[in-house]
PDB file of C-alpha atoms in Angstrom:
ATOM      1  CA  HIS A   1       0.000   0.000   0.000  1.00  0.00           C
ATOM      2  CA  VAL A   2       2.801   2.393   0.911  1.00  0.00           C
ATOM      3  CA  GLN A   3       6.247   1.754  -0.490  1.00  0.00           C
ATOM      4  CA  LEU A   4       9.348   3.676   0.531  1.00  0.00           C
ATOM      5  CA  VAL A   5      12.761   3.320  -1.068  1.00  0.00           C
ATOM      6  CA  GLU A   6      15.848   5.088   0.257  1.00  0.00           C
ATOM      7  CA  SER A   7      19.081   5.809  -1.557  1.00  0.00           C
ATOM      8  CA  GLY A   8      22.139   7.999  -1.268  1.00  0.00           C
ATOM      9  CA  GLY A   9      23.973   6.468   1.651  1.00  0.00           C
ATOM     10  CA  GLY A  10      27.679   5.877   1.656  1.00  0.00           C
ATOM     11  CA  SER A  11      30.946   6.561   3.412  1.00  0.00           C
ATOM     12  CA  VAL A  12      32.265  10.056   3.948  1.00  0.00           C
ATOM     13  CA  GLN A  13      34.876  11.728   6.091  1.00  0.00           C
ATOM     14  CA  ALA A  14      33.928  13.987   8.948  1.00  0.00           C
ATOM     15  CA  GLY A  15      32.869  17.376   7.690  1.00  0.00           C
ATOM     16  CA  GLY A  16      31.623  15.978   4.415  1.00  0.00           C
ATOM     17  CA  SER A  17      28.137  15.841   2.970  1.00  0.00           C
ATOM     18  CA  LEU A  18      25.633  13.330   1.683  1.00  0.00           C
ATOM     19  CA  ARG A  19      22.145  13.634   0.291  1.00  0.00           C
ATOM     20  CA  LEU A  20      19.644  10.895   0.957  1.00  0.00           C
ATOM     21  CA  ALA A  21      16.506  10.407  -1.092  1.00  0.00           C
ATOM     22  CA  CYS A  22      13.262   8.656  -0.244  1.00  0.00           C
ATOM     23  CA  VAL A  23      10.837   7.833  -3.021  1.00  0.00           C
ATOM     24  CA  ALA A  24       7.318   7.184  -1.795  1.00  0.00           C
ATOM     25  CA  SER A  25       4.527   5.357  -3.579  1.00  0.00           C
ATOM     26  CA  VAL A  26       0.971   5.353  -2.237  1.00  0.00           C
ATOM     27  CA  ASP A  27      -1.814   3.289  -3.736  1.00  0.00           C
ATOM     28  CA  ALA A  28      -4.797   5.468  -2.904  1.00  0.00           C
ATOM     29  CA  TYR A  29      -4.037   8.133  -0.311  1.00  0.00           C
ATOM     30  CA  ARG A  30      -1.433  10.814   0.023  1.00  0.00           C
ATOM     31  CA  VAL A  31       1.169  10.506   2.723  1.00  0.00           C
ATOM     32  CA  ASN A  32       0.940  13.517   4.994  1.00  0.00           C
ATOM     33  CA  CYS A  33       4.283  13.190   6.723  1.00  0.00           C
ATOM     34  CA  ILE A  34       7.594  11.646   5.780  1.00  0.00           C
ATOM     35  CA  GLY A  35      10.406  11.379   8.266  1.00  0.00           C
ATOM     36  CA  TRP A  36      13.993  10.279   8.448  1.00  0.00           C
ATOM     37  CA  PHE A  37      15.150   8.112  11.326  1.00  0.00           C
ATOM     38  CA  ARG A  38      18.450   6.511  12.134  1.00  0.00           C
ATOM     39  CA  GLN A  39      19.680   3.639  14.218  1.00  0.00           C
ATOM     40  CA  ALA A  40      23.212   2.664  15.099  1.00  0.00           C
ATOM     41  CA  PRO A  41      24.229  -0.645  16.699  1.00  0.00           C
ATOM     42  CA  GLY A  42      23.566  -0.517  20.412  1.00  0.00           C
ATOM     43  CA  LYS A  43      21.452   2.615  20.155  1.00  0.00           C
ATOM     44  CA  GLU A  44      17.752   3.238  19.981  1.00  0.00           C
ATOM     45  CA  ARG A  45      16.153   4.462  16.811  1.00  0.00           C
ATOM     46  CA  GLU A  46      15.878   8.229  16.790  1.00  0.00           C
ATOM     47  CA  GLY A  47      14.061  10.734  14.681  1.00  0.00           C
ATOM     48  CA  VAL A  48      16.248  12.979  12.573  1.00  0.00           C
ATOM     49  CA  ALA A  49      13.958  15.120  10.458  1.00  0.00           C
ATOM     50  CA  ALA A  50      10.434  15.122   9.110  1.00  0.00           C
ATOM     51  CA  ILE A  51       8.359  17.127   6.686  1.00  0.00           C
ATOM     52  CA  TYR A  52       4.628  17.670   6.467  1.00  0.00           C
ATOM     53  CA  THR A  53       4.198  17.164   2.762  1.00  0.00           C
ATOM     54  CA  GLY A  54       0.989  19.127   2.462  1.00  0.00           C
ATOM     55  CA  GLY A  55       2.420  22.356   3.772  1.00  0.00           C
ATOM     56  CA  GLY A  56       6.176  21.970   3.897  1.00  0.00           C
ATOM     57  CA  VAL A  57       6.522  22.381   7.652  1.00  0.00           C
ATOM     58  CA  THR A  58       9.725  20.726   8.821  1.00  0.00           C
ATOM     59  CA  TYR A  59      10.968  19.234  12.069  1.00  0.00           C
ATOM     60  CA  TYR A  60      14.513  18.513  13.177  1.00  0.00           C
ATOM     61  CA  ALA A  61      16.238  16.793  16.008  1.00  0.00           C
ATOM     62  CA  ASP A  62      18.399  19.123  18.050  1.00  0.00           C
ATOM     63  CA  SER A  63      21.449  17.052  17.180  1.00  0.00           C
ATOM     64  CA  VAL A  64      21.153  17.823  13.467  1.00  0.00           C
ATOM     65  CA  GLN A  65      19.613  21.284  13.517  1.00  0.00           C
ATOM     66  CA  GLY A  66      21.646  23.586  11.324  1.00  0.00           C
ATOM     67  CA  ARG A  67      23.457  20.731   9.606  1.00  0.00           C
ATOM     68  CA  PHE A  68      20.678  18.701   7.969  1.00  0.00           C
ATOM     69  CA  THR A  69      17.916  19.948   5.701  1.00  0.00           C
ATOM     70  CA  ILE A  70      14.820  18.019   4.685  1.00  0.00           C
ATOM     71  CA  SER A  71      13.000  18.966   1.505  1.00  0.00           C
ATOM     72  CA  GLN A  72      10.489  17.554  -0.921  1.00  0.00           C
ATOM     73  CA  ASP A  73       9.874  17.330  -4.631  1.00  0.00           C
ATOM     74  CA  ASN A  74       6.196  16.523  -4.950  1.00  0.00           C
ATOM     75  CA  ALA A  75       6.424  15.971  -8.692  1.00  0.00           C
ATOM     76  CA  LYS A  76       8.788  13.088  -8.024  1.00  0.00           C
ATOM     77  CA  ASN A  77       7.148  11.907  -4.785  1.00  0.00           C
ATOM     78  CA  THR A  78      10.572  12.243  -3.250  1.00  0.00           C
ATOM     79  CA  VAL A  79      11.838  13.578   0.054  1.00  0.00           C
ATOM     80  CA  TYR A  80      15.495  14.465   0.444  1.00  0.00           C
ATOM     81  CA  LEU A  81      17.746  14.751   3.434  1.00  0.00           C
ATOM     82  CA  GLN A  82      20.765  16.937   2.798  1.00  0.00           C
ATOM     83  CA  MET A  83      23.375  16.186   5.427  1.00  0.00           C
ATOM     84  CA  ASN A  84      26.248  18.622   5.839  1.00  0.00           C
ATOM     85  CA  SER A  85      29.070  18.874   8.347  1.00  0.00           C
ATOM     86  CA  LEU A  86      28.754  15.188   9.077  1.00  0.00           C
ATOM     87  CA  LYS A  87      30.172  13.824  12.298  1.00  0.00           C
ATOM     88  CA  PRO A  88      31.217  10.297  13.241  1.00  0.00           C
ATOM     89  CA  GLU A  89      28.240  10.136  15.591  1.00  0.00           C
ATOM     90  CA  ASP A  90      25.976  10.488  12.560  1.00  0.00           C
ATOM     91  CA  THR A  91      27.000   6.984  11.498  1.00  0.00           C
ATOM     92  CA  ALA A  92      23.881   4.829  11.376  1.00  0.00           C
ATOM     93  CA  MET A  93      21.392   3.082   9.187  1.00  0.00           C
ATOM     94  CA  TYR A  94      19.012   5.746   7.957  1.00  0.00           C
ATOM     95  CA  TYR A  95      15.373   4.953   7.271  1.00  0.00           C
ATOM     96  CA  CYS A  96      12.593   6.962   5.784  1.00  0.00           C
ATOM     97  CA  ALA A  97       9.119   6.447   7.159  1.00  0.00           C
ATOM     98  CA  ALA A  98       5.574   7.548   6.453  1.00  0.00           C
ATOM     99  CA  ASP A  99       2.969   8.831   8.892  1.00  0.00           C
ATOM    100  CA  ARG A 100      -0.512   8.767   7.419  1.00  0.00           C
ATOM    101  CA  ARG A 101      -2.251  10.781  10.094  1.00  0.00           C
ATOM    102  CA  VAL A 102      -4.357  13.513   8.582  1.00  0.00           C
ATOM    103  CA  SER A 103      -2.754  16.634   9.988  1.00  0.00           C
ATOM    104  CA  SER A 104       0.097  15.517  12.204  1.00  0.00           C
ATOM    105  CA  CYS A 105       3.815  15.266  11.749  1.00  0.00           C
ATOM    106  CA  GLY A 106       6.853  15.031  13.963  1.00  0.00           C
ATOM    107  CA  LEU A 107       9.688  12.824  15.113  1.00  0.00           C
ATOM    108  CA  THR A 108       7.929  10.168  17.165  1.00  0.00           C
ATOM    109  CA  ASN A 109       8.840   6.862  15.563  1.00  0.00           C
ATOM    110  CA  GLY A 110       5.744   5.124  16.890  1.00  0.00           C
ATOM    111  CA  ASP A 111       3.581   7.389  14.758  1.00  0.00           C
ATOM    112  CA  PHE A 112       5.130   6.100  11.537  1.00  0.00           C
ATOM    113  CA  GLY A 113       3.599   2.914  10.233  1.00  0.00           C
ATOM    114  CA  TYR A 114       5.536   2.458   7.017  1.00  0.00           C
ATOM    115  CA  TRP A 115       9.280   2.099   6.706  1.00  0.00           C
ATOM    116  CA  GLY A 116      11.838   1.757   3.967  1.00  0.00           C
ATOM    117  CA  GLN A 117      14.667  -0.735   3.871  1.00  0.00           C
ATOM    118  CA  GLY A 118      17.317   1.691   5.056  1.00  0.00           C
ATOM    119  CA  THR A 119      20.530   3.099   3.659  1.00  0.00           C
ATOM    120  CA  GLN A 120      23.830   3.028   5.509  1.00  0.00           C
ATOM    121  CA  VAL A 121      25.697   6.220   6.330  1.00  0.00           C
ATOM    122  CA  THR A 122      29.222   5.916   7.658  1.00  0.00           C
ATOM    123  CA  VAL A 123      31.255   8.922   8.776  1.00  0.00           C
ATOM    124  CA  SER A 124      34.905   8.505   9.691  1.00  0.00           C
TER     125      SER A 124
END
């Protein structure tokens, strides 16, 4: 019903940049919110950024504020995560996720019912 495919991960040195992309496909209903989450071994999954696709309102974790930017291209059903000034602690598997609530968006992972397969980001 909802399909999410991430791409753009890779290895980069500290201070470098990567741009992740999440392509979303929905059978019948629009996805109101798309978020990026990350999980490193031994750590809990945490919200990174999210965007309310209907209005463009964005949300960021404090740890990435000022370094990461989430954006959307509605024509391509794609959400991007531009990651600048990367730090080793940003190393994780990054997932995009969809929240189909009507008018809600944020960084609570329990609110997202659909998840992509993940793309690995490694910063050294």
